[in-house]
Structures are given as structure tokens and as C-alpha cells.
N, C-alpha and C. Protein backbone atom coordinates (compact mmCIF):
# COMPACT_ATOMS: atom_id res chain seq x y z
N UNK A 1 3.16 23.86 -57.85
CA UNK A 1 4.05 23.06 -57.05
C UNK A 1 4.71 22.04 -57.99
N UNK A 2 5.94 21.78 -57.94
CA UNK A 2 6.71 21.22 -58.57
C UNK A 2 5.82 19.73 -58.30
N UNK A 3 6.96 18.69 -59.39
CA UNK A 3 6.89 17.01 -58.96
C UNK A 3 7.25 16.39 -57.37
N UNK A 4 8.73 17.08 -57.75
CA UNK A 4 9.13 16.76 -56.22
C UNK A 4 9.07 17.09 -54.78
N UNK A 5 8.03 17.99 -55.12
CA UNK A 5 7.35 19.03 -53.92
C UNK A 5 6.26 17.96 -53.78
N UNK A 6 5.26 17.89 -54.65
CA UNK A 6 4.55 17.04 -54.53
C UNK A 6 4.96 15.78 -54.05
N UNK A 7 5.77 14.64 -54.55
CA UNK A 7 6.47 14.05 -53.98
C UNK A 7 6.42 13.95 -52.44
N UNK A 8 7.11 15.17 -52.01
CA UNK A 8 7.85 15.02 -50.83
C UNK A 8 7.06 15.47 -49.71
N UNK A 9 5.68 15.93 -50.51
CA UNK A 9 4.07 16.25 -49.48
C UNK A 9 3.61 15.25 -49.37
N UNK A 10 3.25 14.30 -50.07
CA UNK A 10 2.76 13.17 -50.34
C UNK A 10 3.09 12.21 -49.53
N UNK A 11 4.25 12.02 -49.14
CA UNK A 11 5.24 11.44 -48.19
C UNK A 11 4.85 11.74 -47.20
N UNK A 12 5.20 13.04 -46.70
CA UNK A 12 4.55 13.58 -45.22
C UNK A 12 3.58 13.41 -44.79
N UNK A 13 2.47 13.65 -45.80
CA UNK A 13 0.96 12.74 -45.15
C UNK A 13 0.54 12.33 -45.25
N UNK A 14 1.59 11.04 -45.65
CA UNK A 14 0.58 9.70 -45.81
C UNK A 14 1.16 9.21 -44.49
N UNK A 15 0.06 7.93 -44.54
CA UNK A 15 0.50 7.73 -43.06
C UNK A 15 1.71 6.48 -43.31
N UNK A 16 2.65 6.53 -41.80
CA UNK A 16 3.65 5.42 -41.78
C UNK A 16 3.10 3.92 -42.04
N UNK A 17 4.10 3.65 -42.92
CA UNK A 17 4.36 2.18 -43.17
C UNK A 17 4.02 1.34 -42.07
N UNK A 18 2.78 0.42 -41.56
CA UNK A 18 3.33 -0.39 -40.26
C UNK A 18 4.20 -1.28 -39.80
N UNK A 19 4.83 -1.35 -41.43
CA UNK A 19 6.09 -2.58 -40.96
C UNK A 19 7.58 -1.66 -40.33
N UNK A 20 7.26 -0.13 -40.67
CA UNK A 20 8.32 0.91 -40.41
C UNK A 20 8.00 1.11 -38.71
N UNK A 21 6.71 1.55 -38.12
CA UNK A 21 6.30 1.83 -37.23
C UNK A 21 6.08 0.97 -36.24
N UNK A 22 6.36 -0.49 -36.33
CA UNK A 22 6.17 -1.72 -35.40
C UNK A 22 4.83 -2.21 -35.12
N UNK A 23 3.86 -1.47 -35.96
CA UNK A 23 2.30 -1.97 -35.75
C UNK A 23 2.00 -0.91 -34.84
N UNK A 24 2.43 0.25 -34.49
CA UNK A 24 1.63 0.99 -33.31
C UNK A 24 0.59 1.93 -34.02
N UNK A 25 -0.35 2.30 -33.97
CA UNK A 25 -1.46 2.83 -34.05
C UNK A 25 -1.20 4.22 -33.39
N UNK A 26 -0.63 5.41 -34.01
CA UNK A 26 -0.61 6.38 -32.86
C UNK A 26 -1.96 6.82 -32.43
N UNK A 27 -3.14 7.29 -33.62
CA UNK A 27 -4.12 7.75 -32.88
C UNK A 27 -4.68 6.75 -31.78
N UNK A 28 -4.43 5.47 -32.00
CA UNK A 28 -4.98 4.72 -30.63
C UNK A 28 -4.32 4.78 -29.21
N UNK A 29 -3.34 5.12 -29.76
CA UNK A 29 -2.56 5.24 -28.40
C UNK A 29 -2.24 6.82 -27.94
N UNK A 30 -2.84 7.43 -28.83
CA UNK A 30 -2.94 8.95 -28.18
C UNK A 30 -4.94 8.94 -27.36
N UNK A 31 -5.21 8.37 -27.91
CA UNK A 31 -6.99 8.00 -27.56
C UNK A 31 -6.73 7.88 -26.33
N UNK A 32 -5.75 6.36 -26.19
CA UNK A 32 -5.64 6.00 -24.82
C UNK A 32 -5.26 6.51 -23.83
N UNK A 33 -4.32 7.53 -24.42
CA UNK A 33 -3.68 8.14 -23.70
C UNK A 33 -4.91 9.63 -22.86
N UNK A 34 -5.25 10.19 -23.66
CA UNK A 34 -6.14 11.13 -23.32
C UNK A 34 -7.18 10.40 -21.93
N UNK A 35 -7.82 9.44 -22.76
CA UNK A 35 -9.26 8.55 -21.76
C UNK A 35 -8.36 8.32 -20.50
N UNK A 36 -6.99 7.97 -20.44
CA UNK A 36 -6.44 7.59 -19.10
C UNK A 36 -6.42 8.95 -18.40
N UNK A 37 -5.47 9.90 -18.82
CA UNK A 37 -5.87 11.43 -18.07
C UNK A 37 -6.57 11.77 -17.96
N UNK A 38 -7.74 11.82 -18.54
CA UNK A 38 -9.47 12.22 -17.96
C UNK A 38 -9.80 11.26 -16.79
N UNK A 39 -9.42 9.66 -16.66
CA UNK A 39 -9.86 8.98 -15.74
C UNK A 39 -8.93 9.58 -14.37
N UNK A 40 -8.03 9.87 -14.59
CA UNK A 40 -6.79 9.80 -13.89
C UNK A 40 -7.45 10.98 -12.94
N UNK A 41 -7.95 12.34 -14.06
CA UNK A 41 -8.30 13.41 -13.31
C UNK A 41 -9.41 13.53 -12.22
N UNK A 42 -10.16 12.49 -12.70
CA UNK A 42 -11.95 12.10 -12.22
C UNK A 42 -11.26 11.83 -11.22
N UNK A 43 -10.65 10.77 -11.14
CA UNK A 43 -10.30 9.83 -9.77
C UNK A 43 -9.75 11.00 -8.75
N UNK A 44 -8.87 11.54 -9.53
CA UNK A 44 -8.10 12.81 -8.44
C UNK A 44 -9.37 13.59 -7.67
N UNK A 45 -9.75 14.11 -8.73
CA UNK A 45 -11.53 15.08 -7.68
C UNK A 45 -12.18 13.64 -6.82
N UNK A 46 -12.90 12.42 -7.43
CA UNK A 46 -13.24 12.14 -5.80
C UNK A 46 -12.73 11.00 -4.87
N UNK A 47 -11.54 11.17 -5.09
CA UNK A 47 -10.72 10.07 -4.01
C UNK A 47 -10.70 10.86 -2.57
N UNK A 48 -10.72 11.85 -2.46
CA UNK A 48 -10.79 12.50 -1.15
C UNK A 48 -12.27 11.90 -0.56
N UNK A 49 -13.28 11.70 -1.19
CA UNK A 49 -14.38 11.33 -0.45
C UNK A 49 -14.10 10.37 0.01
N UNK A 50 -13.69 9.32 -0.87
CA UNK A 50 -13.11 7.95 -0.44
C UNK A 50 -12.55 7.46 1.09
N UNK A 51 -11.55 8.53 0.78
CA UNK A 51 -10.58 8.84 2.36
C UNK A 51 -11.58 9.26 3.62
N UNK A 52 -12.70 10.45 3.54
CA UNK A 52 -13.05 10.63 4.24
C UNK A 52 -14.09 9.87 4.90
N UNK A 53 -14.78 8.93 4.14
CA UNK A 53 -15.55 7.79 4.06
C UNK A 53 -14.98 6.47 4.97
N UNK A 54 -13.46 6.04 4.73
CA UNK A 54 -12.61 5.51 4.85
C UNK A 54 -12.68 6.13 7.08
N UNK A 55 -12.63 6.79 7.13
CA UNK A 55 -11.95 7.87 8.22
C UNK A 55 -12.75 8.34 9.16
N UNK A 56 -14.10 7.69 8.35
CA UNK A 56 -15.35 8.53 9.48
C UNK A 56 -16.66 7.03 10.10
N UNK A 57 -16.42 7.61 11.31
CA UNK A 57 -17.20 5.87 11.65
C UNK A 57 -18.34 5.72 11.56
N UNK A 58 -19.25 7.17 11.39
CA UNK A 58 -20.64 6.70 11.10
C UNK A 58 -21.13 6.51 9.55
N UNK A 59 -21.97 6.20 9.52
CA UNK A 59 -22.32 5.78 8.34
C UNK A 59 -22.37 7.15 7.07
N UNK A 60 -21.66 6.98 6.19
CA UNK A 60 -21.67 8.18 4.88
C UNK A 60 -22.92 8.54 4.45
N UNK A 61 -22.98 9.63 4.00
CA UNK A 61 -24.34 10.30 3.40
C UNK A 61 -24.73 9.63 2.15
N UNK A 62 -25.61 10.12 1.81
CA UNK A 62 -26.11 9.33 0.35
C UNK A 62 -25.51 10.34 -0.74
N UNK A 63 -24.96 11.21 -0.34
CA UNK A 63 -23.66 12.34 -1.59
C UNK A 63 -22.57 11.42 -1.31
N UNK A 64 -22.04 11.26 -0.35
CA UNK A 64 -20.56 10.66 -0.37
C UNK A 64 -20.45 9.13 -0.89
N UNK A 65 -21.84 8.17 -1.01
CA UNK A 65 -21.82 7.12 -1.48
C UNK A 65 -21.71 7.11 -3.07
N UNK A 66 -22.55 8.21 -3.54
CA UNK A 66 -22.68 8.01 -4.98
C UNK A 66 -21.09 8.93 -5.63
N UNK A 67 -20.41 9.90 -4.38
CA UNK A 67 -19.20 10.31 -4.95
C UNK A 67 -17.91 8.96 -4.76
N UNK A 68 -18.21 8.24 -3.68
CA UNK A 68 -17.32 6.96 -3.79
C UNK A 68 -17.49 6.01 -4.90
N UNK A 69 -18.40 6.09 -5.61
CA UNK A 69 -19.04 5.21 -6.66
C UNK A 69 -18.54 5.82 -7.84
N UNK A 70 -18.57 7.43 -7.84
CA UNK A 70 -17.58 7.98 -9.00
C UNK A 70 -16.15 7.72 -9.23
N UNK A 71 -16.12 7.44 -7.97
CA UNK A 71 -14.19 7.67 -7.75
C UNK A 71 -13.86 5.77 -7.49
N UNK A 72 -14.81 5.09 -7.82
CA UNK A 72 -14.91 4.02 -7.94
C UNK A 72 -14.61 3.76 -9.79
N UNK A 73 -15.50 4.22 -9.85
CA UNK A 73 -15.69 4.00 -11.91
C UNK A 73 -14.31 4.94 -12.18
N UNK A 74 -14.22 5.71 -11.79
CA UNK A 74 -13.09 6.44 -11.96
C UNK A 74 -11.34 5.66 -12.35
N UNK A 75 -11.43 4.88 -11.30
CA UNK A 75 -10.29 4.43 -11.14
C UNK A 75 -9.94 2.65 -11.67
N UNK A 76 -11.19 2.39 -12.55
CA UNK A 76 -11.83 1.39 -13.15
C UNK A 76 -10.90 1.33 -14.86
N UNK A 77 -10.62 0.23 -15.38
CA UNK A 77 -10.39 0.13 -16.58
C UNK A 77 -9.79 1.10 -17.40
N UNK A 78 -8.22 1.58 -17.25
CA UNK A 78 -7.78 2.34 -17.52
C UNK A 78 -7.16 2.39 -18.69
N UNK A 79 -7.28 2.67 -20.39
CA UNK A 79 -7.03 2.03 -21.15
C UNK A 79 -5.51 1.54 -21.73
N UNK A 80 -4.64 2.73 -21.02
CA UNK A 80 -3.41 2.01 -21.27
C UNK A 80 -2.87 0.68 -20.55
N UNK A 81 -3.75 0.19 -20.12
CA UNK A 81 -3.87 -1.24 -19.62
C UNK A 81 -3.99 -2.33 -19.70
N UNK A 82 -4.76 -1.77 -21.12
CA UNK A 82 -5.75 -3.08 -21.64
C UNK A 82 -4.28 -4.01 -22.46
N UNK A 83 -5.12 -4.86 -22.61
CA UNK A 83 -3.83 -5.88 -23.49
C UNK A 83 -3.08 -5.16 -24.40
N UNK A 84 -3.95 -4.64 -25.42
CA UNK A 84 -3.51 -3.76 -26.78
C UNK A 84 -2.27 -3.05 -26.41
N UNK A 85 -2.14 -2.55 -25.51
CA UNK A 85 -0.68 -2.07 -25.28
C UNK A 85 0.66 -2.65 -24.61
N UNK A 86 0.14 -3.92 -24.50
CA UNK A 86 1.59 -4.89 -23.46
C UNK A 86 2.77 -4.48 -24.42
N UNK A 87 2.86 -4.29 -25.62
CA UNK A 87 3.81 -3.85 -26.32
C UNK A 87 4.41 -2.91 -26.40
N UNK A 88 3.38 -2.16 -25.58
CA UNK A 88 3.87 -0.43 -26.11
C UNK A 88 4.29 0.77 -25.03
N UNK A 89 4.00 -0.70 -23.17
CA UNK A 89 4.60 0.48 -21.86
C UNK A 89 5.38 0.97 -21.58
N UNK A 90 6.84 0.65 -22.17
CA UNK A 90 7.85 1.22 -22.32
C UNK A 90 8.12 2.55 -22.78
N UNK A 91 6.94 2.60 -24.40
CA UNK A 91 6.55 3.94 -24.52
C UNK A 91 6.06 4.52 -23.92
N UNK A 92 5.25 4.61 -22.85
CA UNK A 92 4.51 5.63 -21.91
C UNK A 92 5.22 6.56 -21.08
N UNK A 93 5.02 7.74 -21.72
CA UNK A 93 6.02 8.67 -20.70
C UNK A 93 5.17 8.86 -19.20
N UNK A 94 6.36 9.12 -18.42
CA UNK A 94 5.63 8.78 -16.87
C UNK A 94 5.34 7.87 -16.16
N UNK A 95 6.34 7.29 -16.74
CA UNK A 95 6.40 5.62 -15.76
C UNK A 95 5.79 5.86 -14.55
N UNK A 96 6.16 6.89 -14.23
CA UNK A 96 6.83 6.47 -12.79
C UNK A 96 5.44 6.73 -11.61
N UNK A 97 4.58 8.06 -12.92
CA UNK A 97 3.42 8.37 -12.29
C UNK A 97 2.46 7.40 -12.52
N UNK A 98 2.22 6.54 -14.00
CA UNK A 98 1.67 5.45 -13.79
C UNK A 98 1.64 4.23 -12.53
N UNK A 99 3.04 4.10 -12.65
CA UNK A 99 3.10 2.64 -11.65
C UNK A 99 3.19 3.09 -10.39
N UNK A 100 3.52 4.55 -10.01
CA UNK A 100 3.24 4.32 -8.14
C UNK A 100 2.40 5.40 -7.95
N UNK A 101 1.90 6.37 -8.13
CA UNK A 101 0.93 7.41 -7.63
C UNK A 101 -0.64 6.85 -8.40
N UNK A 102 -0.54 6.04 -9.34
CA UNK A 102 -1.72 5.70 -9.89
C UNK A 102 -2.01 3.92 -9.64
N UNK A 103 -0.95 3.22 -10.46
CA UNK A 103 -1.70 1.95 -10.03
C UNK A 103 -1.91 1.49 -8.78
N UNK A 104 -0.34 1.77 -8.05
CA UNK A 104 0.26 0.96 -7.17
C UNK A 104 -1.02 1.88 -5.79
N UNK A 105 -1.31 2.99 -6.12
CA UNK A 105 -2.01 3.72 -5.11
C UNK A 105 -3.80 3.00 -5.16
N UNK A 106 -4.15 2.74 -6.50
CA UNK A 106 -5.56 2.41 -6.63
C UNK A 106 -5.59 1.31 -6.27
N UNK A 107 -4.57 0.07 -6.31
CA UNK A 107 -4.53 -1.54 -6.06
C UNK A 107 -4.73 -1.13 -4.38
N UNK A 108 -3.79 -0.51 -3.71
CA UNK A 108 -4.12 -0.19 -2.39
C UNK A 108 -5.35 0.17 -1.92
N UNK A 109 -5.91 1.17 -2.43
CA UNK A 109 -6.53 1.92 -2.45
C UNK A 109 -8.41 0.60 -2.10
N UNK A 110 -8.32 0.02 -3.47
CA UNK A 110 -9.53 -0.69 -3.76
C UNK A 110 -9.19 -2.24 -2.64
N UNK A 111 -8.17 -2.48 -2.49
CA UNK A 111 -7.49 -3.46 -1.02
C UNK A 111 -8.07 -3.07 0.22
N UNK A 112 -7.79 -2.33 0.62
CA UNK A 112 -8.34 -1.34 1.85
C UNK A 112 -10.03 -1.16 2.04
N UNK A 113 -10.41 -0.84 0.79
CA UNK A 113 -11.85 -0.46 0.39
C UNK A 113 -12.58 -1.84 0.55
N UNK A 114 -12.30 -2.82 -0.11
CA UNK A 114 -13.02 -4.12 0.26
C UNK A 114 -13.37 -4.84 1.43
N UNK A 115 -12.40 -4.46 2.49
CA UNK A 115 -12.46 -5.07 3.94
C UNK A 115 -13.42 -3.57 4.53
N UNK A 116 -13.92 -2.88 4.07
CA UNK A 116 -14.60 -1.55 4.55
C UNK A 116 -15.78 -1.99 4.71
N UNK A 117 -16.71 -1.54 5.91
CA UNK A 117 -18.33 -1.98 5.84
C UNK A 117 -18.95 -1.20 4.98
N UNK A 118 -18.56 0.10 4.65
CA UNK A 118 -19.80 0.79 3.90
C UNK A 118 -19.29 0.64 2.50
N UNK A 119 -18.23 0.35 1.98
CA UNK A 119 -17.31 0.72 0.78
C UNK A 119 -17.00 -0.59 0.11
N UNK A 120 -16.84 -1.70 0.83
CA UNK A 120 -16.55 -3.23 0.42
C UNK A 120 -18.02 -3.69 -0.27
N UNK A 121 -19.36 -3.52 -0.16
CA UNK A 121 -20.33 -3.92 -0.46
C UNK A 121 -20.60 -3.08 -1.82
N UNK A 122 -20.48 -1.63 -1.74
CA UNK A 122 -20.36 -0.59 -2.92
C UNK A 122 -19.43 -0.73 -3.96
N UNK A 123 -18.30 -1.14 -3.80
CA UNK A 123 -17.19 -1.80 -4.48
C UNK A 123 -17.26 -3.36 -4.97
N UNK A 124 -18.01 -4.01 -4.37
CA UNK A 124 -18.19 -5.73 -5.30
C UNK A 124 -19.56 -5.29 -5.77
N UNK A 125 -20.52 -4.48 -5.60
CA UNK A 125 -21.33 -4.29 -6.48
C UNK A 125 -21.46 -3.79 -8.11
N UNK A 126 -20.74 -3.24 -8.20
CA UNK A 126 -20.26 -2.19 -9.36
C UNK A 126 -20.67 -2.80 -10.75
N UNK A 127 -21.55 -2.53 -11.68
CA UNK A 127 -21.61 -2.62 -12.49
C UNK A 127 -20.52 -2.88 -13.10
N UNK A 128 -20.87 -4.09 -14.63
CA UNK A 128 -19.47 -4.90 -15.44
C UNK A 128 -19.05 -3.98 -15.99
N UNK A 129 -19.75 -2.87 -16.62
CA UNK A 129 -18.54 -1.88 -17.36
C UNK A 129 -17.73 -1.13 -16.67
N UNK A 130 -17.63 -1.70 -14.67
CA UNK A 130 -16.88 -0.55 -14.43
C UNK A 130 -15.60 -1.69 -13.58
N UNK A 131 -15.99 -3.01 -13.63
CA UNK A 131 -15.37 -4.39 -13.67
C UNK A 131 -13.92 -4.22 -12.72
N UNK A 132 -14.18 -3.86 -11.26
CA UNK A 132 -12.88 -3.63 -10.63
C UNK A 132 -11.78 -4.75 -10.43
N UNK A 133 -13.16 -6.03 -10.35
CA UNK A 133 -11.88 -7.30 -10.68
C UNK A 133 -11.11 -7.11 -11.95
N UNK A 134 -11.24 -6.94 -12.94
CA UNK A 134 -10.73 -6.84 -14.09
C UNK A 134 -9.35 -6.02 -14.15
N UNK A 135 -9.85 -4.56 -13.54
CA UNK A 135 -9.48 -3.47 -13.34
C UNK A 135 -7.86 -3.80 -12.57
N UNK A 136 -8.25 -4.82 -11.09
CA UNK A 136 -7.19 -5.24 -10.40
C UNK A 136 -6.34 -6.06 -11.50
N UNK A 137 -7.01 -7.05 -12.23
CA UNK A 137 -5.98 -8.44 -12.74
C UNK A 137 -5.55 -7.30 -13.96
N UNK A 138 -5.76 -6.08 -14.52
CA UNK A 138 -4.98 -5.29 -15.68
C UNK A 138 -4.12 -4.47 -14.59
N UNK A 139 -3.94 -4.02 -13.58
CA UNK A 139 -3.28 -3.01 -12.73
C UNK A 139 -2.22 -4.18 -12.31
N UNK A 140 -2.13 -5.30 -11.80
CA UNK A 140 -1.23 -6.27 -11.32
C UNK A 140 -0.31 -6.77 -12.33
N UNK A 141 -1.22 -6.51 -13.63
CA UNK A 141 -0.60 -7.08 -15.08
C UNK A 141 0.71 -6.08 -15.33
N UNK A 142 0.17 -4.95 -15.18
CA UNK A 142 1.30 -3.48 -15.29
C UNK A 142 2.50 -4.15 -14.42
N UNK A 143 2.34 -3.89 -13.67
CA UNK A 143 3.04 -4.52 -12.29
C UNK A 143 3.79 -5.37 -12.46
N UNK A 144 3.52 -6.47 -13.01
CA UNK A 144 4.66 -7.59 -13.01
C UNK A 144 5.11 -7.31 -14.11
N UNK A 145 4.70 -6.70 -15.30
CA UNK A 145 5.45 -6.32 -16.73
C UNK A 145 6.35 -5.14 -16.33
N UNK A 146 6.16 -4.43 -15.27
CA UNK A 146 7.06 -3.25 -15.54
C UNK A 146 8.14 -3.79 -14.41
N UNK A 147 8.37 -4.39 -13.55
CA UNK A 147 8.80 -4.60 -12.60
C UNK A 147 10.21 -5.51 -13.07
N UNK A 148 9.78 -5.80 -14.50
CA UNK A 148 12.04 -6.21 -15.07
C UNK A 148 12.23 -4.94 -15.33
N UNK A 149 11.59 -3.94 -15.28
CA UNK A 149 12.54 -2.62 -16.66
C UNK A 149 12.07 -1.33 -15.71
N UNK A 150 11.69 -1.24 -14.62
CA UNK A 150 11.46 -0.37 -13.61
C UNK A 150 11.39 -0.65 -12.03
N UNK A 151 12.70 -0.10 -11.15
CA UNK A 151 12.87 -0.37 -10.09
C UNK A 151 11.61 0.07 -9.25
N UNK A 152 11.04 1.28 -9.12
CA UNK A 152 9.90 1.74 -8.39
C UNK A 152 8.80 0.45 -8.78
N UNK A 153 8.16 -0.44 -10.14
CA UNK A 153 7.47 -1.12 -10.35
C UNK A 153 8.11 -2.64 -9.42
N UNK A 154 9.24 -2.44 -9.19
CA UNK A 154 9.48 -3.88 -8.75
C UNK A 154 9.56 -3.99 -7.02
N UNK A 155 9.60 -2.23 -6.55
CA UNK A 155 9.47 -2.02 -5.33
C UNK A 155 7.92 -2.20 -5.21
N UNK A 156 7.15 -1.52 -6.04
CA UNK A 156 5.61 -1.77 -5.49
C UNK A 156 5.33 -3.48 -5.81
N UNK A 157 5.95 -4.06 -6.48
CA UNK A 157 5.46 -5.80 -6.69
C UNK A 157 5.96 -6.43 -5.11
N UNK A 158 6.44 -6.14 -4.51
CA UNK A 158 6.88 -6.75 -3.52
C UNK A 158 5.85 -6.48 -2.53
N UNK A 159 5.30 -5.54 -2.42
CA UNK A 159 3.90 -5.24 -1.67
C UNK A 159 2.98 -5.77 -2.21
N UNK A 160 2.49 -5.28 -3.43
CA UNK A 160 1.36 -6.44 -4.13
C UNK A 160 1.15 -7.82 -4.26
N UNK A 161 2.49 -8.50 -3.90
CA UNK A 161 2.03 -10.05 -4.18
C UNK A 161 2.06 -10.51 -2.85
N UNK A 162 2.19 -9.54 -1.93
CA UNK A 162 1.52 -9.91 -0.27
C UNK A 162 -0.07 -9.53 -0.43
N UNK A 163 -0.14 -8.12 -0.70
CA UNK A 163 -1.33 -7.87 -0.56
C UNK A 163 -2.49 -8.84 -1.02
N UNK A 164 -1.86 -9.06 -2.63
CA UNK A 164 -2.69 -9.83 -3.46
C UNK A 164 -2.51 -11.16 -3.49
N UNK A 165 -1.93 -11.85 -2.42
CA UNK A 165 -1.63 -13.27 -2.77
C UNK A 165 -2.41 -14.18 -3.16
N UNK A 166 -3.58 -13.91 -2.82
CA UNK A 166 -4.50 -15.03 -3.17
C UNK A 166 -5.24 -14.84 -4.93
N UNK A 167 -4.61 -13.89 -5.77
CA UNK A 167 -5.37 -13.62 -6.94
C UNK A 167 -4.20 -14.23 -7.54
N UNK A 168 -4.75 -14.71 -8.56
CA UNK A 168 -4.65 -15.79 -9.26
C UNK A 168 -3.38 -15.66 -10.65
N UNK A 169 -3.58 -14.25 -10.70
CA UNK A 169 -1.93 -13.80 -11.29
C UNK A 169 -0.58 -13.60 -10.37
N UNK A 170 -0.70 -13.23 -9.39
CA UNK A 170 -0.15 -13.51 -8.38
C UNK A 170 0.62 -15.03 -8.20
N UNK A 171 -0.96 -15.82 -8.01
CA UNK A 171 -0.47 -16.83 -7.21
C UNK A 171 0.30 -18.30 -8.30
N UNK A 172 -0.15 -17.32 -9.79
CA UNK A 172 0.76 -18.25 -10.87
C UNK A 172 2.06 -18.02 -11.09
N UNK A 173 2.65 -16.64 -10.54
CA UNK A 173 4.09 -15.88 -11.01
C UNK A 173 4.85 -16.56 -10.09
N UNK A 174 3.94 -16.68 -8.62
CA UNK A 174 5.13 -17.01 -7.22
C UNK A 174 5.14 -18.55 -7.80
N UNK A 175 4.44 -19.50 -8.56
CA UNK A 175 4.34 -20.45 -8.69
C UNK A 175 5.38 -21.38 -9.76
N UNK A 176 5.34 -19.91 -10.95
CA UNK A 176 6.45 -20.11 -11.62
C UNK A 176 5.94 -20.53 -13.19
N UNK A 177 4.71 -20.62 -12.80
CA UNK A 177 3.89 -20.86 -13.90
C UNK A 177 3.97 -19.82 -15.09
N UNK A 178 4.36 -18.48 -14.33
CA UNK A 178 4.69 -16.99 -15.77
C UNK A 178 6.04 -17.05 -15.64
């Protein structure tokens, strides 16, 4: 192989400059990306229990509690959420499935669930690594960040800061404080 073959391999795999690339990390944000579609998928298999749980007046079985508890963790801490990416949602292809079939559906979703007798007690219980408060104040965070640069995000904020008025990101934005 020539110099400039070499050269021009050498180039190719090394990795980008971060002052070229804006600081993004692709394998981290392909990581993230993956862990969110695996969560995304979990949640899809047991959100139907949820519903039917939701729908049925006697008390749920001890299968449908521990599948609401999946589809609980499921829909928990999603990593393109986390801070590390406030920079980078614009890049996320699928806006649109992020902010209304996923967040805007789980913020509902875990809203509904809390005022529930069998599901509200199962849901503030939850172990910290599966941290649904958290989960809400990173899903609301999406929400008001996407809601200058996406009309569907600014249609679901108009529901959320009713729903959510009393949480505390919420009640700093209407305040004027963000």
C-alpha cells in the first residue's frame, strides 16, 4: 500500500476531531439510542396489562401486578432523556414518535395510574433505579425543549402543564422563572 493510501486509511479510522463533530459521542448516542428501543419495546409488550388493570374493577392477579411493574420499569428512565443529550434532540430521528406516542402517552399514562387504587400505590413504590418521579421531571424536560422547534411537542405541552401543574418544572416555566 502506497503513502497516500495509507494516509487516506488512517484518516478514515481514526476517529473525528471533537472540535469537528460538536462534542457528540456517536457510540453514546447510538447506546442510547438502542437502550431506548429495547425500553420502548418492553413497554409496548406490557402496557396492555396496564390498560386492562386500568379497566377491570376487581382487584388484578398477582401476574398482572408484577406485569404492571414491568411495564412500569419499562417506561422508566429513558436514556435519550437524560441531560447528556439536551444538545443533541434535534438529532433524534422520530420526533414525532418520541414526543407523542411515547412521552406524551407515558406522562398520561403514569397521570392516570397514580389516582388508580391498585396501580397508584405500585407506581410510588418503585424502586430508585426505576425513579418515575425522575422519569416524569426528564419526560416534561423533552416537552418544554421540543415544544419551540416541534408543533406536535407544543400541542402535547398544552395538556401537560394542566395535567402537571403542580410539578415544579411546570410550575417554574408558567412562572417565568425558565
Amino acid at each position: 500500500m502506497s503513502n497516500s493510501h495509507q494516509n487516506d486509511h488512517r484518516e478514515a479510522t481514526s476517529p473525528l476531531d471533537p472540535a469537528l463533530t460538536g462534542m457528540l459521542d456517536f457510540k453514546t448516542t447510538l447506546n442510547a439510542t438502542l437502550r431506548t428501543r429495547y425500553k420502548y419495546a418492553e413497554y409496548i409488550i406490557w402496557r396492555p396489562i396496564i390498560f386492562r388493570v386500568l379497566h377491570s374493577p376487581q382487584d388484578p392477579a398477582w401476574h398482572d401486578v408484577e406485569c404492571c411493574r414491568k411495564a412500569f420499569k419499562a417506561c422508566t428512565l429513558w436514556p435519550l432523556t437524560f441531560a447528556t443529550f439536551n444538545s443533541q434532540r434535534r438529532l433524534v430521528p422520530h420526533i414525532y414518535e418520541y414526543t407523542h406516542t411515547s412521552f406524551f402517552g407515558i406522562l398520561i399514562l403514569m397521570h392516570v395510574c397514580s389516582f388508580n387504587q391498585f396501580l397508584g400505590p405500585l407506581l410510588h413504590s418503585m424502586p430508585a433505579d426505576s425513579a418515575p418521579g425522575v422519569s416524569i421531571s426528564l419526560y416534561l424536560t423533552w416537552m418544554r425543549d421540543m415544544k419551540v422547534v416541534h408543533p406536535l411537542a407544543r400541542w402535547c405541552w398544552q395538556f401537560l402543564k394542566v395535567i402537571y401543574k403542580d410539578h415544579e418544572l411546570v410550575k417554574d416555566l408558567e412562572g417565568g422563572c425558565l
